[in-house]
Coordinates of N, CA, C and O and ligand atoms in Angstrom, one line a residue:
M1 N 6.7 -18.5 16.0 CA 6.2 -18.3 14.7 C 7.3 -18.3 13.6 O 8.4 -17.8 13.9
N2 N 7.0 -18.9 12.5 CA 8.0 -19.1 11.5 C 7.9 -18.1 10.4 O 7.5 -18.5 9.3
R3 N 8.3 -16.9 10.7 CA 8.2 -15.8 9.7 C 9.3 -15.9 8.6 O 10.4 -16.4 9.0
Y4 N 9.1 -15.4 7.5 CA 10.1 -15.4 6.4 C 10.9 -14.1 6.5 O 10.4 -13.0 6.1
L5 N 12.1 -14.1 7.2 CA 12.8 -12.9 7.6 C 14.3 -13.0 7.2 O 15.2 -12.8 8.0
P6 N 14.6 -13.3 5.9 CA 16.1 -13.3 5.6 C 16.7 -11.9 5.7 O 16.0 -10.9 5.7
D7 N 18.0 -11.8 5.9 CA 18.7 -10.5 5.9 C 18.8 -9.9 4.5 O 18.7 -8.7 4.4
H8 N 19.0 -10.8 3.5 CA 19.0 -10.3 2.2 C 18.1 -11.1 1.3 O 17.9 -12.3 1.6
V9 N 17.7 -10.6 0.2 CA 16.9 -11.3 -0.8 C 17.5 -11.2 -2.2 O 17.9 -10.1 -2.5
H10 N 17.5 -12.3 -2.9 CA 17.9 -12.2 -4.3 C 16.7 -12.5 -5.1 O 16.0 -13.5 -4.9
C11 N 16.4 -11.6 -6.0 CA 15.2 -11.7 -6.8 C 15.5 -11.3 -8.3 O 16.0 -10.2 -8.5
K12 N 15.4 -12.2 -9.2 CA 15.6 -11.9 -10.6 C 17.0 -11.2 -10.8 O 17.1 -10.2 -11.5
G13 N 18.0 -11.8 -10.1 CA 19.4 -11.3 -10.3 C 19.7 -10.0 -9.6 O 20.8 -9.5 -9.6
E14 N 18.7 -9.4 -8.8 CA 19.0 -8.2 -8.1 C 19.0 -8.5 -6.6 O 18.4 -9.5 -6.1
R15 N 19.8 -7.7 -5.8 CA 20.0 -7.9 -4.4 C 19.2 -6.9 -3.6 O 19.3 -5.7 -3.9
F16 N 18.6 -7.3 -2.6 CA 17.8 -6.4 -1.7 C 18.2 -6.6 -0.3 O 18.5 -7.7 0.2
H17 N 18.2 -5.5 0.5 CA 18.4 -5.6 2.0 C 17.3 -5.0 2.8 O 16.5 -4.2 2.2
V18 N 17.3 -5.2 4.1 CA 16.1 -4.8 4.9 C 16.1 -3.2 5.0 O 17.1 -2.6 5.3
L19 N 14.9 -2.7 4.7 CA 14.7 -1.3 4.9 C 13.9 -1.0 6.1 O 14.2 -0.1 6.9
L20 N 12.8 -1.8 6.3 CA 11.9 -1.6 7.4 C 11.6 -2.9 8.1 O 11.2 -3.9 7.4
T21 N 11.8 -3.0 9.4 CA 11.6 -4.3 10.1 C 10.1 -4.5 10.4 O 9.3 -3.5 10.4
E22 N 9.8 -5.7 10.8 CA 8.4 -6.0 11.2 C 8.0 -5.1 12.3 O 6.8 -4.6 12.3
E23 N 8.9 -4.9 13.3 CA 8.5 -4.1 14.5 C 8.2 -2.6 14.1 O 7.3 -2.0 14.5
E24 N 9.1 -2.1 13.2 CA 8.8 -0.7 12.7 C 7.5 -0.6 12.0 O 6.8 0.4 12.1
I25 N 7.2 -1.6 11.1 CA 6.0 -1.5 10.4 C 4.8 -1.6 11.3 O 3.8 -0.9 11.2
Q26 N 4.8 -2.6 12.2 CA 3.7 -2.7 13.2 C 3.5 -1.5 14.0 O 2.3 -1.1 14.2
K27 N 4.5 -0.9 14.5 CA 4.4 0.3 15.3 C 3.8 1.4 14.6 O 2.8 2.1 15.0
R28 N 4.2 1.7 13.4 CA 3.7 2.8 12.5 C 2.2 2.5 12.2 O 1.4 3.4 12.1
T29 N 2.0 1.2 11.8 CA 0.6 0.8 11.4 C -0.4 1.0 12.6 O -1.5 1.5 12.4
A30 N 0.1 0.7 13.8 CA -0.8 0.9 15.0 C -1.0 2.4 15.2 O -2.1 2.8 15.6
E31 N 0.0 3.2 14.9 CA -0.3 4.7 15.1 C -1.3 5.2 14.1 O -2.2 5.9 14.5
I32 N -1.2 4.7 12.9 CA -2.2 5.1 11.8 C -3.6 4.6 12.2 O -4.6 5.3 12.1
G33 N -3.6 3.3 12.7 CA -4.9 2.7 13.1 C -5.6 3.5 14.2 O -6.8 3.7 14.2
S34 N -4.8 3.9 15.2 CA -5.3 4.7 16.3 C -5.9 6.0 15.8 O -7.0 6.5 16.2
K35 N -5.2 6.7 14.9 CA -5.7 7.9 14.3 C -7.0 7.7 13.6 O -7.9 8.5 13.7
L36 N -7.1 6.6 12.8 CA -8.3 6.4 12.0 C -9.5 6.1 13.0 O -10.6 6.5 12.7
A37 N -9.2 5.3 14.1 CA -10.2 5.0 15.0 C -10.8 6.3 15.7 O -12.0 6.4 15.9
R38 N -9.9 7.3 15.9 CA -10.4 8.5 16.5 C -11.1 9.3 15.5 O -12.2 9.9 15.7
Q39 N -10.6 9.4 14.2 CA -11.2 10.1 13.1 C -12.6 9.6 12.8 O -13.5 10.4 12.5
F40 N -12.8 8.3 12.9 CA -14.1 7.7 12.5 C -14.9 7.1 13.7 O -15.8 6.3 13.5
E41 N -14.6 7.6 14.9 CA -15.4 7.1 16.1 C -16.9 7.4 15.9 O -17.3 8.4 15.5
G42 N -17.7 6.4 16.2 CA -19.1 6.5 16.0 C -19.6 6.3 14.6 O -20.8 6.4 14.3
K43 N -18.7 6.1 13.7 CA -19.0 5.9 12.3 C -18.7 4.5 11.9 O -18.2 3.7 12.8
R44 N -18.9 4.1 10.7 CA -18.6 2.7 10.3 C -17.9 2.8 8.9 O -18.6 2.6 7.9
P45 N -16.6 3.2 8.9 CA -15.9 3.4 7.6 C -15.8 2.1 6.8 O -15.9 1.0 7.4
I46 N -15.6 2.2 5.6 CA -15.2 1.0 4.7 C -13.8 1.2 4.2 O -13.5 2.2 3.5
F47 N -13.0 0.2 4.5 CA -11.6 0.2 3.9 C -11.7 -0.4 2.5 O -12.4 -1.4 2.3
I48 N -11.1 0.3 1.6 CA -10.9 -0.3 0.2 C -9.4 -0.5 0.0 O -8.6 0.4 -0.1
G49 N -9.1 -1.8 -0.1 CA -7.7 -2.2 -0.3 C -7.4 -2.3 -1.8 O -8.3 -2.8 -2.6
V50 N -6.3 -1.9 -2.2 CA -5.8 -2.0 -3.6 C -5.0 -3.3 -3.8 O -3.9 -3.4 -3.3
L51 N -5.6 -4.2 -4.5 CA -5.0 -5.5 -4.8 C -3.9 -5.3 -5.9 O -4.0 -4.5 -6.7
N52 N -2.8 -6.2 -5.8 CA -2.6 -7.1 -4.8 C -1.8 -6.6 -3.6 O -1.9 -7.1 -2.5
G53 N -1.0 -5.6 -3.9 CA 0.1 -5.1 -3.0 C -0.3 -4.8 -1.6 O 0.4 -5.0 -0.7
A54 N -1.6 -4.2 -1.5 CA -1.9 -3.7 -0.1 C -2.6 -4.7 0.8 O -2.9 -4.4 1.9
F55 N -2.7 -6.0 0.3 CA -3.5 -6.9 1.1 C -2.9 -7.2 2.5 O -3.7 -7.3 3.5
I56 N -1.6 -7.2 2.7 CA -1.1 -7.5 4.0 C -1.1 -6.3 4.9 O -1.6 -6.4 6.1
F57 N -0.7 -5.1 4.4 CA -0.9 -3.9 5.2 C -2.3 -3.6 5.6 O -2.6 -3.3 6.7
L58 N -3.2 -3.8 4.7 CA -4.7 -3.6 5.0 C -5.1 -4.6 6.1 O -5.8 -4.1 7.0
S59 N -4.7 -5.8 6.0 CA -5.2 -6.8 7.1 C -4.6 -6.4 8.4 O -5.3 -6.5 9.4
D60 N -3.4 -5.9 8.5 CA -2.9 -5.4 9.8 C -3.5 -4.1 10.2 O -3.9 -4.0 11.4
L61 N -3.6 -3.2 9.2 CA -4.2 -1.9 9.6 C -5.6 -2.0 10.1 O -6.0 -1.4 11.1
M62 N -6.5 -2.9 9.5 CA -7.9 -3.1 9.9 C -7.9 -3.6 11.4 O -8.7 -3.1 12.2
R63 N -7.0 -4.5 11.7 CA -7.0 -5.1 13.0 C -6.4 -4.2 14.1 O -6.6 -4.4 15.2
L64 N -5.8 -3.1 13.6 CA -5.2 -2.1 14.5 C -6.1 -0.8 14.5 O -5.7 0.2 15.0
T65 N -7.3 -0.9 13.9 CA -8.2 0.2 13.9 C -9.5 -0.3 14.7 O -10.4 -0.9 14.1
P66 N -9.5 -0.1 16.0 CA -10.5 -0.7 16.9 C -11.8 -0.1 16.9 O -12.3 0.4 18.0
I67 N -12.5 0.0 15.8 CA -13.9 0.4 15.7 C -14.6 -0.5 14.6 O -13.9 -1.1 13.8
P68 N -15.9 -0.5 14.6 CA -16.6 -1.3 13.6 C -16.3 -0.7 12.2 O -16.2 0.5 12.0
C69 N -16.0 -1.6 11.3 CA -15.7 -1.2 9.9 C -16.0 -2.3 8.9 O -16.3 -3.4 9.3
E70 N -15.9 -2.0 7.7 CA -16.1 -3.0 6.6 C -14.9 -3.0 5.7 O -14.0 -2.1 5.8
V71 N -14.9 -3.9 4.7 CA -13.8 -3.9 3.8 C -14.2 -4.4 2.4 O -15.2 -5.2 2.3
D72 N -13.6 -3.8 1.4 CA -13.8 -4.3 0.0 C -12.5 -4.1 -0.7 O -11.6 -3.4 -0.2
F73 N -12.4 -4.5 -2.0 CA -11.2 -4.4 -2.7 C -11.4 -3.9 -4.1 O -12.4 -4.1 -4.7
I74 N -10.3 -3.3 -4.6 CA -10.3 -2.9 -6.1 C -9.0 -3.4 -6.6 O -8.0 -3.5 -5.8
K75 N -8.9 -3.7 -7.8 CA -7.7 -4.2 -8.4 C -7.3 -3.4 -9.6 O -8.1 -3.2 -10.5
L76 N -6.1 -2.9 -9.7 CA -5.6 -2.1 -10.8 C -4.4 -2.9 -11.4 O -3.8 -3.6 -10.8
S77 N -4.2 -2.5 -12.7 CA -2.9 -3.0 -13.3 C -2.3 -1.8 -13.9 O -2.9 -1.0 -14.7
S78 N -1.0 -1.6 -13.6 CA -0.3 -0.5 -14.3 C 1.1 -0.9 -14.6 O 1.8 -0.4 -15.5
Y79 N 1.7 -1.9 -13.9 CA 3.1 -2.3 -14.0 C 3.4 -3.5 -14.8 O 4.5 -3.6 -15.3
G80 N 2.4 -4.4 -15.0 CA 2.8 -5.6 -15.6 C 3.9 -6.3 -14.8 O 3.9 -6.2 -13.6
D81 N 4.8 -6.9 -15.5 CA 5.9 -7.5 -14.7 C 7.2 -6.7 -14.7 O 8.3 -7.1 -14.4
E82 N 7.0 -5.4 -15.0 CA 8.2 -4.5 -15.1 C 8.3 -3.8 -13.8 O 7.5 -3.6 -13.0
K83 N 9.5 -3.2 -13.6 CA 9.8 -2.3 -12.5 C 9.4 -0.9 -12.7 O 9.3 -0.1 -11.8
V84 N 9.2 -0.5 -13.9 CA 8.9 0.9 -14.3 C 7.4 0.9 -14.7 O 7.0 0.1 -15.5
S85 N 6.7 1.9 -14.2 CA 5.3 2.0 -14.6 C 5.1 2.2 -16.1 O 5.8 2.9 -16.7
S86 N 4.0 1.6 -16.6 CA 3.7 1.7 -18.0 C 3.0 3.1 -18.3 O 2.8 3.4 -19.4
G87 N 2.6 3.7 -17.2 CA 2.0 5.0 -17.3 C 0.5 4.9 -17.6 O -0.2 5.9 -17.9
E88 N 0.0 3.7 -17.6 CA -1.4 3.4 -17.9 C -2.1 2.6 -16.8 O -1.5 1.7 -16.3
V89 N -3.3 3.0 -16.4 CA -3.9 2.3 -15.3 C -5.2 1.6 -15.8 O -6.0 2.3 -16.5
I90 N -5.4 0.4 -15.5 CA -6.6 -0.4 -16.0 C -7.2 -1.0 -14.7 O -6.5 -1.5 -13.8
E91 N -8.5 -0.9 -14.6 CA -9.3 -1.5 -13.5 C -9.5 -2.9 -13.8 O -10.2 -3.2 -14.8
L92 N -9.0 -3.8 -13.0 CA -9.1 -5.3 -13.3 C -10.3 -5.9 -12.4 O -10.8 -6.9 -12.8
K93 N -10.5 -5.3 -11.3 CA -11.6 -5.8 -10.4 C -12.3 -4.5 -9.8 O -11.6 -3.7 -9.2
E94 N -13.5 -4.4 -10.1 CA -14.2 -3.2 -9.5 C -14.7 -3.5 -8.1 O -14.7 -4.6 -7.6
I95 N -15.1 -2.4 -7.5 CA -15.7 -2.4 -6.1 C -17.1 -2.9 -6.1 O -17.9 -2.5 -7.0
N96 N -17.4 -3.9 -5.3 CA -18.8 -4.4 -5.2 C -19.7 -3.6 -4.3 O -20.9 -3.5 -4.5
A97 N -19.1 -3.1 -3.2 CA -19.9 -2.3 -2.2 C -20.4 -1.0 -2.8 O -19.8 -0.4 -3.7
D98 N -21.6 -0.6 -2.3 CA -22.1 0.7 -2.6 C -21.4 1.8 -1.7 O -21.6 1.8 -0.5
L99 N -20.7 2.7 -2.3 CA -19.9 3.6 -1.5 C -20.6 5.0 -1.3 O -20.1 5.9 -0.7
T100 N -21.8 5.1 -1.9 CA -22.5 6.4 -1.8 C -22.8 6.7 -0.4 O -23.3 5.9 0.4
G101 N -22.3 7.9 0.0 CA -22.6 8.4 1.4 C -21.7 7.7 2.5 O -21.9 7.9 3.7
R102 N -20.8 6.9 2.1 CA -19.9 6.1 3.0 C -18.6 6.9 3.3 O -18.2 7.7 2.5
D103 N -18.1 6.6 4.5 CA -16.7 7.1 4.8 C -15.7 6.0 4.3 O -15.7 4.9 4.8
V104 N -15.0 6.4 3.3 CA -14.2 5.5 2.5 C -12.7 5.7 2.9 O -12.2 6.9 2.9
I105 N -12.0 4.6 3.3 CA -10.6 4.7 3.6 C -9.8 3.9 2.5 O -9.9 2.7 2.5
L106 N -9.2 4.6 1.6 CA -8.5 3.9 0.5 C -7.1 3.5 1.0 O -6.3 4.3 1.6
V107 N -6.7 2.2 0.9 CA -5.4 1.7 1.4 C -4.5 1.2 0.3 O -4.9 0.2 -0.4
E108 N -3.4 1.9 0.1 CA -2.4 1.5 -0.9 C -1.2 1.0 -0.3 O -0.9 1.4 0.9
D109 N -0.4 0.2 -1.0 CA 0.9 -0.2 -0.5 C 1.9 0.9 -0.6 O 2.7 1.2 0.3
I110 N 1.9 1.5 -1.8 CA 3.0 2.4 -2.1 C 2.5 3.5 -3.2 O 1.8 3.1 -4.1
V111 N 2.9 4.7 -3.0 CA 2.7 5.7 -4.0 C 4.0 6.0 -4.6 O 5.0 6.4 -3.9
D112 N 4.1 5.8 -5.9 CA 5.4 6.1 -6.6 C 5.2 7.3 -7.5 O 5.3 8.4 -7.0
T113 N 4.8 7.2 -8.7 CA 4.5 8.4 -9.5 C 3.3 9.2 -9.1 O 3.1 10.3 -9.3
G114 N 2.3 8.4 -8.4 CA 1.1 9.0 -8.0 C 0.0 8.8 -9.0 O -1.2 9.1 -8.8
L115 N 0.3 8.1 -10.1 CA -0.7 7.8 -11.1 C -1.9 7.0 -10.6 O -3.0 7.3 -10.8
S116 N -1.5 5.9 -9.9 CA -2.6 5.0 -9.5 C -3.5 5.7 -8.4 O -4.7 5.6 -8.5
I117 N -2.9 6.3 -7.5 CA -3.7 6.9 -6.4 C -4.6 8.1 -6.9 O -5.7 8.2 -6.4
T118 N -4.1 8.8 -7.9 CA -4.9 9.9 -8.4 C -6.1 9.3 -9.2 O -7.2 9.8 -9.1
F119 N -5.8 8.3 -9.9 CA -6.9 7.5 -10.7 C -7.9 7.0 -9.7 O -9.1 7.2 -9.9
L120 N -7.4 6.4 -8.6 CA -8.3 5.8 -7.6 C -9.2 6.9 -6.9 O -10.4 6.7 -6.7
A121 N -8.5 8.0 -6.5 CA -9.2 9.1 -5.8 C -10.3 9.6 -6.7 O -11.5 9.8 -6.3
D122 N -10.0 9.8 -8.0 CA -11.0 10.3 -8.9 C -12.2 9.3 -9.1 O -13.4 9.6 -9.0
R123 N -11.8 8.0 -9.2 CA -12.8 7.0 -9.3 C -13.7 6.9 -8.1 O -14.9 6.8 -8.3
L124 N -13.1 6.9 -6.9 CA -13.9 6.8 -5.7 C -14.8 8.0 -5.5 O -15.9 7.9 -5.1
N125 N -14.2 9.2 -5.7 CA -15.0 10.4 -5.6 C -16.2 10.5 -6.5 O -17.2 11.0 -6.1
S126 N -16.1 9.8 -7.7 CA -17.2 9.8 -8.6 C -18.4 9.0 -8.0 O -19.5 9.1 -8.5
L127 N -18.1 8.2 -7.0 CA -19.1 7.3 -6.4 C -19.8 8.0 -5.2 O -20.6 7.5 -4.5
Q128 N -19.4 9.3 -5.0 CA -20.1 10.2 -4.0 C -20.0 9.6 -2.6 O -21.1 9.5 -2.0
P129 N -18.8 9.3 -2.1 CA -18.7 8.9 -0.7 C -19.0 10.1 0.2 O -18.8 11.3 -0.3
A130 N -19.3 9.9 1.5 CA -19.4 11.0 2.4 C -18.0 11.6 2.7 O -17.8 12.8 2.8
S131 N -17.0 10.8 2.7 CA -15.6 11.3 2.8 C -14.7 10.3 2.2 O -15.0 9.1 2.1
L132 N -13.5 10.8 1.8 CA -12.5 9.9 1.3 C -11.1 10.2 1.9 O -10.7 11.3 1.9
T133 N -10.6 9.1 2.6 CA -9.3 9.3 3.3 C -8.2 8.4 2.5 O -8.5 7.2 2.3
L134 N -7.1 9.0 2.2 CA -6.1 8.2 1.4 C -5.0 7.8 2.4 O -4.3 8.7 3.0
V135 N -4.7 6.5 2.4 CA -3.7 6.0 3.3 C -2.7 5.2 2.4 O -3.1 4.4 1.6
T136 N -1.4 5.4 2.6 CA -0.4 4.5 1.9 C 0.6 4.1 2.9 O 1.0 5.0 3.8
L137 N 1.1 2.9 2.8 CA 2.2 2.5 3.7 C 3.5 3.2 3.4 O 4.2 3.7 4.2
L138 N 3.8 3.3 2.1 CA 5.0 3.8 1.6 C 4.8 4.9 0.6 O 3.8 4.9 -0.2
H139 N 5.7 5.9 0.6 CA 5.6 7.0 -0.4 C 7.0 7.3 -0.9 O 7.9 7.8 -0.1
K140 N 7.2 7.1 -2.2 CA 8.5 7.5 -2.8 C 8.3 9.0 -3.2 O 8.0 9.3 -4.4
V141 N 8.6 9.9 -2.3 CA 8.2 11.3 -2.4 C 8.9 11.9 -3.7 O 8.2 12.6 -4.5
S142 N 10.2 11.6 -3.9 CA 10.9 12.3 -5.0 C 10.4 11.7 -6.4 O 10.7 12.3 -7.4
A143 N 9.7 10.6 -6.4 CA 9.2 10.0 -7.7 C 7.8 10.5 -8.0 O 7.4 10.3 -9.2
T144 N 7.1 11.2 -7.1 CA 5.7 11.5 -7.3 C 5.6 12.8 -8.1 O 6.0 13.9 -7.7
T145 N 5.0 12.6 -9.3 CA 4.9 13.8 -10.2 C 3.5 14.3 -10.2 O 3.2 15.4 -10.7
R146 N 2.5 13.5 -9.7 CA 1.1 14.0 -9.7 C 0.9 14.7 -8.4 O 1.4 14.4 -7.4
Q147 N 0.0 15.7 -8.5 CA -0.4 16.5 -7.3 C -1.4 15.6 -6.5 O -2.5 15.4 -7.1
V148 N -1.0 15.2 -5.4 CA -2.0 14.4 -4.6 C -1.7 14.6 -3.1 O -0.6 14.8 -2.6
T149 N -2.8 14.8 -2.3 CA -2.7 15.0 -0.9 C -3.1 13.7 -0.2 O -4.2 13.2 -0.2
L150 N -2.0 13.1 0.5 CA -2.2 11.9 1.2 C -2.5 12.2 2.7 O -1.9 13.0 3.3
D151 N -3.5 11.5 3.2 CA -3.9 11.8 4.6 C -3.0 11.1 5.6 O -2.7 11.6 6.7
H152 N -2.6 9.8 5.3 CA -1.8 9.1 6.3 C -0.7 8.3 5.5 O -1.0 7.5 4.6
V153 N 0.6 8.6 5.8 CA 1.7 8.0 5.1 C 2.5 7.2 6.1 O 2.9 7.8 7.2
G154 N 2.7 5.9 5.9 CA 3.5 5.1 6.9 C 4.9 5.6 6.9 O 5.4 6.1 7.9
F155 N 5.6 5.5 5.8 CA 7.0 5.9 5.7 C 7.3 6.5 4.3 O 6.8 6.0 3.3
E156 N 8.1 7.6 4.4 CA 8.6 8.2 3.1 C 9.9 7.4 2.8 O 10.8 7.3 3.7
I157 N 10.1 7.0 1.6 CA 11.3 6.2 1.3 C 11.9 6.7 0.0 O 11.3 7.4 -0.8
P158 N 13.2 6.3 -0.2 CA 13.9 6.8 -1.4 C 13.3 6.2 -2.7 O 12.5 5.2 -2.6
D159 N 13.6 6.8 -3.8 CA 13.1 6.3 -5.1 C 13.9 5.1 -5.6 O 14.6 5.2 -6.6
R160 N 13.8 4.0 -4.9 CA 14.4 2.7 -5.3 C 13.4 1.6 -5.2 O 12.4 1.8 -4.4
F161 N 13.5 0.5 -5.9 CA 12.5 -0.5 -5.9 C 12.5 -1.2 -4.5 O 13.6 -1.5 -4.0
V162 N 11.3 -1.5 -4.0 CA 11.2 -2.2 -2.7 C 10.3 -3.5 -2.9 O 9.5 -3.5 -3.8
L163 N 10.5 -4.4 -2.0 CA 9.6 -5.6 -2.0 C 9.4 -6.1 -0.6 O 10.2 -5.8 0.3
G164 N 8.4 -7.0 -0.5 CA 8.1 -7.6 0.8 C 6.9 -7.0 1.4 O 6.4 -6.0 1.0
Y165 N 6.3 -7.7 2.4 CA 5.1 -7.2 3.1 C 4.0 -6.9 2.1 O 3.4 -5.8 2.2
G166 N 3.7 -7.7 1.2 CA 2.7 -7.5 0.2 C 3.2 -7.0 -1.1 O 2.6 -7.3 -2.2
L167 N 4.3 -6.3 -1.1 CA 4.8 -5.7 -2.4 C 5.7 -6.8 -3.1 O 6.5 -7.5 -2.5
D168 N 5.6 -6.8 -4.4 CA 6.2 -7.8 -5.2 C 7.2 -7.3 -6.2 O 7.2 -6.1 -6.5
F169 N 8.1 -8.2 -6.7 CA 8.9 -7.9 -7.8 C 8.5 -9.0 -8.8 O 8.9 -10.2 -8.5
S170 N 7.8 -8.7 -9.8 CA 7.3 -9.8 -10.7 C 6.6 -10.9 -10.0 O 6.9 -12.1 -10.2
Q171 N 5.8 -10.6 -9.0 CA 5.0 -11.5 -8.2 C 5.7 -12.2 -7.1 O 5.2 -12.9 -6.3
E172 N 7.0 -12.0 -7.0 CA 7.8 -12.6 -6.0 C 8.0 -11.7 -4.8 O 8.0 -10.5 -4.9
G173 N 8.1 -12.3 -3.6 CA 8.5 -11.5 -2.4 C 7.4 -11.0 -1.5 O 7.6 -10.4 -0.5
R174 N 6.1 -11.3 -1.9 CA 5.0 -10.7 -1.1 C 4.9 -11.2 0.3 O 4.4 -10.6 1.2
N175 N 5.4 -12.5 0.5 CA 5.3 -13.1 1.8 C 6.4 -12.8 2.7 O 6.5 -13.3 3.9
L176 N 7.4 -12.0 2.3 CA 8.4 -11.5 3.2 C 7.8 -10.7 4.3 O 6.9 -9.9 4.1
A177 N 8.3 -10.9 5.6 CA 7.6 -10.3 6.7 C 8.0 -8.8 6.9 O 7.4 -8.1 7.7
Q178 N 9.1 -8.4 6.2 CA 9.6 -7.0 6.3 C 9.8 -6.4 4.9 O 9.6 -7.1 4.0
I179 N 10.2 -5.2 4.9 CA 10.3 -4.5 3.6 C 11.8 -4.4 3.2 O 12.6 -4.0 4.1
Y180 N 12.1 -4.8 2.0 CA 13.5 -4.8 1.5 C 13.6 -3.8 0.4 O 12.7 -3.6 -0.4
I181 N 14.8 -3.2 0.3 CA 15.1 -2.2 -0.8 C 16.2 -2.7 -1.7 O 17.2 -3.3 -1.2
Q182 N 16.1 -2.4 -2.9 CA 17.1 -2.8 -3.9 C 18.5 -2.1 -3.6 O 18.5 -0.9 -3.3
E183 N 19.5 -2.9 -3.7 CA 20.9 -2.4 -3.5 C 21.4 -1.8 -4.8 O 21.0 -2.2 -5.8
D184 N 22.4 -0.9 -4.6 CA 23.0 -0.3 -5.8 C 23.8 -1.4 -6.5 O 24.4 -2.3 -5.9
E185 N 23.8 -1.2 -7.9 CA 24.6 -2.2 -8.6 C 26.1 -1.9 -8.5 O 26.4 -0.7 -8.4
V186 N 26.9 -2.9 -8.4 CA 28.3 -2.7 -8.2 C 29.1 -3.1 -9.4 O 28.6 -3.9 -10.3
Ligands
IMP201 P1 2.3 4.7 -9.2 O1 1.0 4.6 -10.0 O2 3.5 5.0 -10.1 O3 2.2 5.6 -8.0 O4 2.6 3.3 -8.7 C1 1.9 2.7 -7.7 C2 1.8 1.2 -7.8 O5 3.0 0.6 -8.4 C3 1.8 0.6 -6.4 O6 0.5 0.4 -6.0 C4 2.6 -0.7 -6.6 O7 1.7 -1.7 -6.9 C5 3.5 -0.4 -7.7 N1 4.9 -0.1 -7.2 C6 5.5 1.1 -7.3 N2 6.7 1.1 -6.8 C7 6.9 -0.1 -6.3 C8 8.0 -0.8 -5.7 O8 9.1 -0.2 -5.4 N3 7.9 -2.1 -5.4 C9 6.7 -2.8 -5.7 N4 5.6 -2.2 -6.3 C10 5.8 -0.9 -6.6
MG202 MG1 -0.4 -1.5 -5.9

């Protein structure tokens, strides 16, 4: 297989190196998938992926959760093309599925300030699901200012910009097979 796996990435004049390898991501994703399969055994949960960043993690996580399930997507905008959050969340694509009485598993790529996930949790809870489970691949713990309880976190990471495996920097880098972190400026 011809995966996109450079040692370093240059994007918009910034340099990034590998933070998490394909193997580490797959192993952790499988652990979370097994836990979800146990948690929802005999049920039929619906995964809600947050576009665009979570699409790759979601597709792997679903296939590593060996129970019947469904999927739908929501799309938010808060960053534009910048690296720093604008502090404002806008819903660009709403959920089509009826979530009333459903077991909902929200899947995010990364929790940074926590603004997006708290907005999403409020939004989904207003649709009266039977349960809401919050999953994120990455969590920048020291950057999170909102009070939020995450049910499953793939990796806690430093407060530096990352890209790859679905995450972008101004729309670039999503197809990288592993996760890269910005290097310090010299
Ligand atoms: P929050 O609302 O500040 O928690 O930001 C969450 C959203 O910002 C994520 O869903 C990502 O789309 C984006 N984001 C935050 N940090 C990064 C990063 O380091 N790389 C790429 N996207 C990021
Ligand atoms: Mg996102």
